[in-house]
Short mmCIF file of C-alpha atoms in Angstrom, two decimals:
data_model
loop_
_atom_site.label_atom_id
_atom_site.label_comp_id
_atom_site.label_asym_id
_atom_site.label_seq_id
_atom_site.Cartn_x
_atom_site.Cartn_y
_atom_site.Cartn_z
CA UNK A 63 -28.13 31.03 -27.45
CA UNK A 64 -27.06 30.16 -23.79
CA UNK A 65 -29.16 27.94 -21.20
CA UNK A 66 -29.17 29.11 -17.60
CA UNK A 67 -26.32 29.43 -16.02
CA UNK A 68 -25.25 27.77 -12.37
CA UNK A 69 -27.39 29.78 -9.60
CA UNK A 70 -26.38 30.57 -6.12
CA UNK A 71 -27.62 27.75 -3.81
CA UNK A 72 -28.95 30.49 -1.58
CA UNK A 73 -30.85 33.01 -3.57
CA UNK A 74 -31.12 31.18 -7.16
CA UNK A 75 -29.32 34.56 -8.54
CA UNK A 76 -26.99 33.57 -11.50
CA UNK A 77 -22.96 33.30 -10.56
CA UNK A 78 -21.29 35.05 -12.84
CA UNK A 79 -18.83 32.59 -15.03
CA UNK A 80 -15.95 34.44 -14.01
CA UNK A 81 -15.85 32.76 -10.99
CA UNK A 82 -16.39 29.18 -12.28
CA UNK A 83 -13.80 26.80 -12.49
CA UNK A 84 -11.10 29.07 -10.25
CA UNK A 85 -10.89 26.63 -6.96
CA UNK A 86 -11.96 29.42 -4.62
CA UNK A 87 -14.55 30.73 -2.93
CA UNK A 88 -16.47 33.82 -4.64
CA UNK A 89 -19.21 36.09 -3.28
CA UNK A 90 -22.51 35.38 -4.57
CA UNK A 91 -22.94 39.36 -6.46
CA UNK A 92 -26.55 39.15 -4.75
CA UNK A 93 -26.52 37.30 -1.46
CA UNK A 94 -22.56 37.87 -1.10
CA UNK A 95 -22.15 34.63 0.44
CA UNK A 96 -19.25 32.74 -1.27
CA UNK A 97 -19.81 29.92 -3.33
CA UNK A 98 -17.34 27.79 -5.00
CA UNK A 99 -18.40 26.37 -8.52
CA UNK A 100 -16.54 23.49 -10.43
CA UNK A 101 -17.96 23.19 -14.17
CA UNK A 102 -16.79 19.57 -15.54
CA UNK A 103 -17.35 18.92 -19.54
CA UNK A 104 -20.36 16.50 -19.10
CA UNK A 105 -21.81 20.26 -18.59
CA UNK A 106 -21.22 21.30 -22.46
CA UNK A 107 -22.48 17.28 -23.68
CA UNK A 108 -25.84 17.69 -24.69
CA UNK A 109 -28.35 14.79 -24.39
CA UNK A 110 -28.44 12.17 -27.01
CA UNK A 111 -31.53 11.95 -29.31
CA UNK A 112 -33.97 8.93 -28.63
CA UNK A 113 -33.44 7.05 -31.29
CA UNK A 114 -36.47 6.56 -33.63
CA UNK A 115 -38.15 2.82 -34.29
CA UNK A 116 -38.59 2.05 -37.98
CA UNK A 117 -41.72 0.97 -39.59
CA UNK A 118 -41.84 -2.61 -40.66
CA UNK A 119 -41.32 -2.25 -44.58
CA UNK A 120 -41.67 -6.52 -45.12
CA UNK A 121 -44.95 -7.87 -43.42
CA UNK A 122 -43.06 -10.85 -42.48
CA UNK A 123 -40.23 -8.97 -40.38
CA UNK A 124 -40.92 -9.51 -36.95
CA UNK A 125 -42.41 -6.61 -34.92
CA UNK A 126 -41.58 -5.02 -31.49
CA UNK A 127 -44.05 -6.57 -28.18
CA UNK A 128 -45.88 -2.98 -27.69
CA UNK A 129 -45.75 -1.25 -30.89
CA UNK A 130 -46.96 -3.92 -33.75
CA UNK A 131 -45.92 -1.36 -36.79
CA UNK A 132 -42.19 -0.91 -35.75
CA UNK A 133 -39.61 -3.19 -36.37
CA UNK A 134 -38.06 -5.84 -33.47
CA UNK A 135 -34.29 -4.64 -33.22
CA UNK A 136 -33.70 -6.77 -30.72
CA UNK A 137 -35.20 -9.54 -27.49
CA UNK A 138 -35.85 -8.13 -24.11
CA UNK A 139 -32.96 -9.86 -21.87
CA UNK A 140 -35.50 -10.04 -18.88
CA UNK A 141 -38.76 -11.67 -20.56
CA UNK A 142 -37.73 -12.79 -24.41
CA UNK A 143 -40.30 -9.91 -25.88
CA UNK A 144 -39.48 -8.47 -29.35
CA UNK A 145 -38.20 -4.56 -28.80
CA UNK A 146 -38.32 -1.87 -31.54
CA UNK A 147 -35.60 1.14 -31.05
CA UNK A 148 -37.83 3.10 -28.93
CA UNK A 149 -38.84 -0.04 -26.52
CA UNK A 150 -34.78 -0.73 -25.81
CA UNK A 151 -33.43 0.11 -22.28
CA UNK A 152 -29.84 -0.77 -22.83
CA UNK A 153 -28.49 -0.95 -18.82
CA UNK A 154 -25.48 -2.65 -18.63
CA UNK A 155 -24.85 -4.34 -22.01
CA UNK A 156 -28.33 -5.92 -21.10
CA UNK A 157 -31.22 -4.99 -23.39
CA UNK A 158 -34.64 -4.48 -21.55
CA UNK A 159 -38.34 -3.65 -22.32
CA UNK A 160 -40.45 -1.43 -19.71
CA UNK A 161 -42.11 -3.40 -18.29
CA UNK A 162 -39.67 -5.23 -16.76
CA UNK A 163 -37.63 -2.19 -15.66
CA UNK A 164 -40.86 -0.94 -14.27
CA UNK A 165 -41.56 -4.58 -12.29
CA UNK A 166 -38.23 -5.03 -11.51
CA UNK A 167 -37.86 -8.24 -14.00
CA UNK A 168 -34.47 -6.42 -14.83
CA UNK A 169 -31.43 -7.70 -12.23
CA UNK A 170 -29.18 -5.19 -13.15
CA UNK A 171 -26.99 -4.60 -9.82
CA UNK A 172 -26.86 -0.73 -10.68
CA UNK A 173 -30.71 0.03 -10.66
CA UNK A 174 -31.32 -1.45 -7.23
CA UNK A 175 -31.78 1.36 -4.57
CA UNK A 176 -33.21 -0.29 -1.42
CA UNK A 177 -32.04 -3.00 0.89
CA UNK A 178 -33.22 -4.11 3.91
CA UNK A 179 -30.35 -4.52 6.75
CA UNK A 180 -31.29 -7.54 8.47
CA UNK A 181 -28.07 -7.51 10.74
CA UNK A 182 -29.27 -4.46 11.97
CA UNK A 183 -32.81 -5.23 12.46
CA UNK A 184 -32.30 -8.56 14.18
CA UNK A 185 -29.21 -6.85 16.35
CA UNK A 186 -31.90 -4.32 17.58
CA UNK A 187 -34.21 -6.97 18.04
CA UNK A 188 -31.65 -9.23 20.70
CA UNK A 189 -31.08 -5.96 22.06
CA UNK A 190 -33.88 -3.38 22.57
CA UNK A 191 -36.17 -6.08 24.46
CA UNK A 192 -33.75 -6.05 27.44
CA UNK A 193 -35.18 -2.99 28.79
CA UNK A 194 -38.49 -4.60 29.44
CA UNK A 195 -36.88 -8.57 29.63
CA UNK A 196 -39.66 -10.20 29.93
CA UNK A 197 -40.54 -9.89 26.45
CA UNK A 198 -37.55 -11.18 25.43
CA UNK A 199 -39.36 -14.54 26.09
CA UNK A 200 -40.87 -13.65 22.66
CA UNK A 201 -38.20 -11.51 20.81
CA UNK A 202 -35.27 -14.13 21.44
CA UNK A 203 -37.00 -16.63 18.84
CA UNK A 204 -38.00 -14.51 16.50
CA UNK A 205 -34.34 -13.11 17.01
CA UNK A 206 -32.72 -16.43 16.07
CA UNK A 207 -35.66 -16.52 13.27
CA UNK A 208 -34.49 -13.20 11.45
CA UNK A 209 -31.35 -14.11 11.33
CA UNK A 210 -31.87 -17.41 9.44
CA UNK A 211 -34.02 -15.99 7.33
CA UNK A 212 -31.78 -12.97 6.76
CA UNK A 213 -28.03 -14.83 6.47
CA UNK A 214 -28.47 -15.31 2.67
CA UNK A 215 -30.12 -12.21 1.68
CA UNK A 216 -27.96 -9.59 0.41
CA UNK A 217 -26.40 -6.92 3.32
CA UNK A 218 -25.58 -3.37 2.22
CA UNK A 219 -24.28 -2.59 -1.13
CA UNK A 220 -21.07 -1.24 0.88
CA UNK A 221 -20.19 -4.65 2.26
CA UNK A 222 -20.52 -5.41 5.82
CA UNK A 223 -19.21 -8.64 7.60
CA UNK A 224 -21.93 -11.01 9.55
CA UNK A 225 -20.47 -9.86 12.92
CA UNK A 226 -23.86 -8.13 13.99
CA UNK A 227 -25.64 -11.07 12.96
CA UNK A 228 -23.97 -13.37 15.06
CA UNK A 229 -24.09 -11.19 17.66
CA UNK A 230 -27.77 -10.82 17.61
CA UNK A 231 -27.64 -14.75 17.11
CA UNK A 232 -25.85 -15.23 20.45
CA UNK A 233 -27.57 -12.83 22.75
CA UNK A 234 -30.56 -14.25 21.21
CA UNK A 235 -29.39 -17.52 21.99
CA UNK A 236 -28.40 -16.84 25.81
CA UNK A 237 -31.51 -15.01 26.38
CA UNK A 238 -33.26 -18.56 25.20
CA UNK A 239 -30.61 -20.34 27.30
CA UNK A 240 -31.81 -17.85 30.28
CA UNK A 241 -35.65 -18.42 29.81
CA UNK A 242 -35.03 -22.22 29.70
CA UNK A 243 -33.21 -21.65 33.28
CA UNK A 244 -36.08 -19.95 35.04
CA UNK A 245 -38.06 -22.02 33.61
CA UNK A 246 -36.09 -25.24 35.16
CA UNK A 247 -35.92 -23.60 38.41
CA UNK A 248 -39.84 -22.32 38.58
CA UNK A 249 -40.68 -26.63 37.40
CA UNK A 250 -38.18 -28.09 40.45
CA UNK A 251 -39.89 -26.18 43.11
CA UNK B 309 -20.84 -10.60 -4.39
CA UNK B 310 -19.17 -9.77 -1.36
CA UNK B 311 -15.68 -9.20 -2.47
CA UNK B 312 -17.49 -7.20 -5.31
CA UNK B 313 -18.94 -4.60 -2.62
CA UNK B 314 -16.18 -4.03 -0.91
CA UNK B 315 -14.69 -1.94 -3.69
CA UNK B 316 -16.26 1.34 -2.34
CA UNK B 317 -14.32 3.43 0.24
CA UNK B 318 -16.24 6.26 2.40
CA UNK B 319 -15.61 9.48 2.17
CA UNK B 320 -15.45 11.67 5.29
CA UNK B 321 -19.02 13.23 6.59
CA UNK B 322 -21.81 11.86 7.76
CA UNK B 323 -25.40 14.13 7.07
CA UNK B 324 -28.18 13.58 9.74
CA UNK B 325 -31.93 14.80 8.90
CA UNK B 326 -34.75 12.99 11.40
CA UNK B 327 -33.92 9.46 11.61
CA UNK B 328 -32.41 8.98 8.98
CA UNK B 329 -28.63 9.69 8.16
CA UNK B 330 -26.59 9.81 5.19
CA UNK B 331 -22.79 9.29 3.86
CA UNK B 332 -20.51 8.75 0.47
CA UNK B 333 -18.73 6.19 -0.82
CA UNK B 334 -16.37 6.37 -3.42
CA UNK B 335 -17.11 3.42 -6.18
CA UNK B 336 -14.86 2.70 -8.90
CA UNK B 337 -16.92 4.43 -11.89
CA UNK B 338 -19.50 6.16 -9.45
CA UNK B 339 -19.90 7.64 -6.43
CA UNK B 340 -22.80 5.91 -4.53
CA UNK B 341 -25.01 8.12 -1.49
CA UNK B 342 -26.31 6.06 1.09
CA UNK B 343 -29.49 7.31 3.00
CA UNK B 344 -29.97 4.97 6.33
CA UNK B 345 -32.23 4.51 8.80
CA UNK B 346 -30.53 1.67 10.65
CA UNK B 347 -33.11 -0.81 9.59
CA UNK B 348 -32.76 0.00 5.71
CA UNK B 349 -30.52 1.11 3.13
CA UNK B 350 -31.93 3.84 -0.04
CA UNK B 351 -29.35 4.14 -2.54
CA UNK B 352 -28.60 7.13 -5.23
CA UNK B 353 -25.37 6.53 -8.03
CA UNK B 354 -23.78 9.44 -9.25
CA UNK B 355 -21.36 8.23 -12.37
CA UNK B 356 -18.43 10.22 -12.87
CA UNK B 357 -19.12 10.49 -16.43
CA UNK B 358 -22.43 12.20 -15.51
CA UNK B 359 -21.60 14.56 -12.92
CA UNK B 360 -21.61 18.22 -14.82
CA UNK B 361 -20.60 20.54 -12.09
CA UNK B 362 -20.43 20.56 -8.00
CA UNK B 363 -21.00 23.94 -5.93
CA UNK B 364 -20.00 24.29 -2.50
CA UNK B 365 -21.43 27.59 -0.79
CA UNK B 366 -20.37 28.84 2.59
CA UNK B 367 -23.75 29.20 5.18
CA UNK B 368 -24.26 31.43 8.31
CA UNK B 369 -25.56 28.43 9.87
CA UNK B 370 -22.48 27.78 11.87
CA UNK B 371 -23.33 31.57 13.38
CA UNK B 372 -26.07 30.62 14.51
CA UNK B 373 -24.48 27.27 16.10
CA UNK B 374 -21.90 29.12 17.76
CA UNK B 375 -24.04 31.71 19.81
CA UNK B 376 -26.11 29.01 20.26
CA UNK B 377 -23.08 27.54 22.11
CA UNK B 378 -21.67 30.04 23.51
CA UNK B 379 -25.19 31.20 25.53
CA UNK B 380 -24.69 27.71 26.78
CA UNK B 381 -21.32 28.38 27.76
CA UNK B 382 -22.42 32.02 29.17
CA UNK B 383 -25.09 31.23 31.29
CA UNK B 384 -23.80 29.01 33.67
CA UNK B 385 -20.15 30.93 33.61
CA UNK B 386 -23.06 34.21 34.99
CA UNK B 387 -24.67 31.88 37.50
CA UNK B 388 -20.98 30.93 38.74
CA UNK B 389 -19.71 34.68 39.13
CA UNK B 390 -22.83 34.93 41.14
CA UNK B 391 -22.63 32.14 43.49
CA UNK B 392 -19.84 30.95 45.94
CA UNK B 393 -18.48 28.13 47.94
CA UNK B 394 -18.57 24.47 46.30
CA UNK B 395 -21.88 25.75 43.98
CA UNK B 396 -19.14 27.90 41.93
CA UNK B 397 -17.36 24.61 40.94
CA UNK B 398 -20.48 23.13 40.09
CA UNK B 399 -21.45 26.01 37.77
CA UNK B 400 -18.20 26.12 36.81
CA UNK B 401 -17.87 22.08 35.77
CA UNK B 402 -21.37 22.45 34.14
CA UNK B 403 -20.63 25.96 32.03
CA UNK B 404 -17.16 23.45 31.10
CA UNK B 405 -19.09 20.68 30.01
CA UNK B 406 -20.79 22.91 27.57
CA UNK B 407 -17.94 24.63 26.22
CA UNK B 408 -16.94 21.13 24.29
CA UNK B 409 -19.93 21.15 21.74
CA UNK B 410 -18.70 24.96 21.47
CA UNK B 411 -15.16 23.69 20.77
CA UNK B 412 -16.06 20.70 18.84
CA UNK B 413 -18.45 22.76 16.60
CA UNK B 414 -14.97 25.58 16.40
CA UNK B 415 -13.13 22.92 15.58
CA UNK B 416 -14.94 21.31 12.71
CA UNK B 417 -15.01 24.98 10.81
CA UNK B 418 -17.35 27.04 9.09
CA UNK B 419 -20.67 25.32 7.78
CA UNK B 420 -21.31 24.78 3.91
CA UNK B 421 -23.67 23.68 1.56
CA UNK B 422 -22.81 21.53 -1.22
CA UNK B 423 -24.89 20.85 -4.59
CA UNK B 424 -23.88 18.29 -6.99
CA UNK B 425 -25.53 18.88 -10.68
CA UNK B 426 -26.03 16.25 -13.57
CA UNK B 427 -28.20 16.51 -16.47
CA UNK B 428 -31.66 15.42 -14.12
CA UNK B 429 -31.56 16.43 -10.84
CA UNK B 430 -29.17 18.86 -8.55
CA UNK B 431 -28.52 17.24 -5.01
CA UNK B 432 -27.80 18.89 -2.03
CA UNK B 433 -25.19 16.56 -0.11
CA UNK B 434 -26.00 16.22 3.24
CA UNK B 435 -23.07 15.10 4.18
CA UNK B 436 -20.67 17.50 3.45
CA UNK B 437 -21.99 20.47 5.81
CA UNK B 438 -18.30 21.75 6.88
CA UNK B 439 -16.70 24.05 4.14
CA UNK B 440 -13.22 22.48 5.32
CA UNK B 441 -14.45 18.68 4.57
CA UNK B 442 -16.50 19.29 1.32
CA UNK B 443 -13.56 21.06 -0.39
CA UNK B 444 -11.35 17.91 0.54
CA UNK B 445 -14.14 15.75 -0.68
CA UNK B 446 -14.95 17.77 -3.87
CA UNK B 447 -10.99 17.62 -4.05
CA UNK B 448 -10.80 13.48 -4.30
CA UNK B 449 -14.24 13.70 -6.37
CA UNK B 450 -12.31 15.56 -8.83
CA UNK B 451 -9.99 13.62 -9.92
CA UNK B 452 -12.26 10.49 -10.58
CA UNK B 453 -14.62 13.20 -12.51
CA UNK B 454 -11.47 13.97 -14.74
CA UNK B 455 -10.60 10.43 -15.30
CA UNK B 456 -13.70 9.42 -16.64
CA UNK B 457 -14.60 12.75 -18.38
CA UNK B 458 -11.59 14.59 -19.10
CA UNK B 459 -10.34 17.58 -18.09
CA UNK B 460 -11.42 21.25 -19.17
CA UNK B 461 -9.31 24.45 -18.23
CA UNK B 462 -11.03 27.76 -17.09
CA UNK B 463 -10.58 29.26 -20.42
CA UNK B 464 -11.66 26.54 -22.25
CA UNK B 465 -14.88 27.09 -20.28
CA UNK B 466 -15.10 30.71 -19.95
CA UNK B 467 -14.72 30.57 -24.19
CA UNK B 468 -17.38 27.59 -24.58
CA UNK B 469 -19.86 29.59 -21.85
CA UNK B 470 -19.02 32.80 -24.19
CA UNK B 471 -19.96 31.17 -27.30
CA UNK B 472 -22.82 32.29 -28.96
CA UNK B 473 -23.12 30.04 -31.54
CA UNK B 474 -26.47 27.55 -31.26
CA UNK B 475 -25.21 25.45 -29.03
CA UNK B 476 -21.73 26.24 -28.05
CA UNK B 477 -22.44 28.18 -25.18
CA UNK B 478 -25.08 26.24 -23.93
CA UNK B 479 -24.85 24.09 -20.15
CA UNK B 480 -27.33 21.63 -19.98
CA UNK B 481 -27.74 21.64 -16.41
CA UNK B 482 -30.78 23.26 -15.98
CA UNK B 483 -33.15 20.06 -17.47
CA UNK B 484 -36.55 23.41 -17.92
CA UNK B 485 -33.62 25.24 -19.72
CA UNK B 486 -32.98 22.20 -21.92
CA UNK B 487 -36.64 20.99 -23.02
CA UNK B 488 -36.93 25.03 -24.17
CA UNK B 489 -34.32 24.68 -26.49
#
């Protein structure tokens, strides 16, 4: 019994296995365009079984949080709840229930998928405005605002220094500096 | 935490699709796609351990870029044949100004498609569009994939693909193929 094999990115037609593994390119025997396919053993591992919670044999054994009948294996690492084998998210050496996978209880470093670049944002902020400068009078606070509120939050998972920051900071800061000028010069006359 | 980030290195190619654009970086047990918009960052980990195969297919697209180009190029090469005097050199600095997209786009190679497979979902890496660039990135990919997993020679493969026991010839990258069986 064989699954499907790989299929042409173009025209889903099956590549024949000769061609796998070879380092060149081969024509697709359908679409002829030439496709290059690397096969790695994860490819032959097939997916381990969910493992199956026991029933609780003793009635004073203490029971998993959502299913009352199994038996607690082991504490959720997020809120303290009792797990049975089928409730366990192991992530990390970290033991989890559902719930706060789902809520995002769980601060596992590998699951997060979003941030928010506030460097950018605030950047854009000090800078975009200039083109019409007279809203600047408003953008330049909340320019200096996003960045305080943004220095400690986490930047991209990459790593990036603080240079845009401080370089929304300052031209937030001089375009302050600027409105405080006029605003000298319109008061002495 | 940041001395922990900085432990990825990017790869070469950059993948553009509306506003948003995309690249690779290498991490030390997974290789981590970054989807941007400027304002935010969306994240998807591939683990080397996971990864079961990688397909890069050469497209016509670049065809299509280069006559694309080149009717750039052409038409205002025509319009200078045609006229004389100092409008010639302005054709003729215009229909150069559009032969370096034509070059750049020469340049960069033929266009590709590359998929990467794991036991859930098969990608399509936006970044690696040029055939030359994807193999060199599939190349470095590689070698992490056979750290972590191992390697496998073609006729181990071609024997374990040929096997007809119940589950010795079976790939399970195709997750409908797997909940069948």
């Amino acid at each position: 019994m064989n699954a499907d094999r790989l299929a042409c990115p173009n025209c889903k037609h099956p590549i024949p296995t000769e061609s796998y593994n070879t380092g060149a390119l081969h024509p697709c025997p359908n679409c002829e365009l030439p496709v290059l396919t690397e096969l790695f053993p994860a490819a032959f591992r097939p997916a381990d079984p969910a493992t199956a919670a026991e029933r609780i044999l003793i009635s004073d054994q203490a029971s998993c949080f959502f299913h009352p009948q199994k038996k607690a294996l082991v504490t959720c690492d997020g809120c303290g709840r009792f797990l049975c084998a089928l409730c366990d998210l192991e992530l990390d050496q970290k033991h989890f229930c559902p719930s706060c996978l789902a809520f995002g209880q769980a601060s596992v470093e590998r699951l997060e998928n979003h941030r928010i670049l506030y460097d950018n944002s605030a950047l854009a902020l000090a800078i975009l405005p200039i083109l019409a400068w007279p809203l600047t009078l408003i953008t330049a606070p909340a320019t200096v605002a996003l960045v305080i509120y943004g220095w400690k939050k986490p930047a991209s998972v990459v790593g990036r220094t603080r240079f845009r920051s401080i370089l929304a900071l300052f031209l937030a800061v001089l375009q302050i500096i600027g409105w405080f000028l006029i605003l000298v010069m319109v008061l002495a006359r | 935490m940041a001395k922990r980030e900085r432990l990825y290195r990017r790869l070469p190619g950059t993948g553009y699709r509306l506003q948003v654009y995309s690249r690779l970086w290498l991490g030390p047990d997974h290789l981590l796609w970054v989807e941007s918009t400027g304002f935010s960052e969306r994240y998807k980990r591939f683990y080397y351990g996971e990864i079961q195969a990688i397909q890069i297919q050469r497209t016509k697209t670049g065809l299509w870029f280069t006559a694309g180009f080149a009717l750039l190029l052409l038409i205002p090469l025509l319009i200078a044949l045609w006229v004389t005097g100092v409008w010639r050199v302005v054709w003729l600095v215009i229909a150069g100004t559009f032969s370096i997209p034509l070059i750049v786009h020469l340049l960069l190679g033929p266009t590709c498609v590359c998929l990467l497979h794991t036991a859930v979902q098969s990608e399509k890496v936006r970044s690696l569009g040029r055939l030359r660039r994807a193999r060199k990135v599939v190349g470095v990919l590689k070698d992490r994939i056979e750290t972590a997993q191992g390697t496998i020679s073609r006729d181990d493969v071609l024997s374990r693909l040929g096997d007809t026991t119940p589950t010795g010839g079976d790939i399970w990258i195709n997750p409908a193929a797997r909940e069948a069986t």
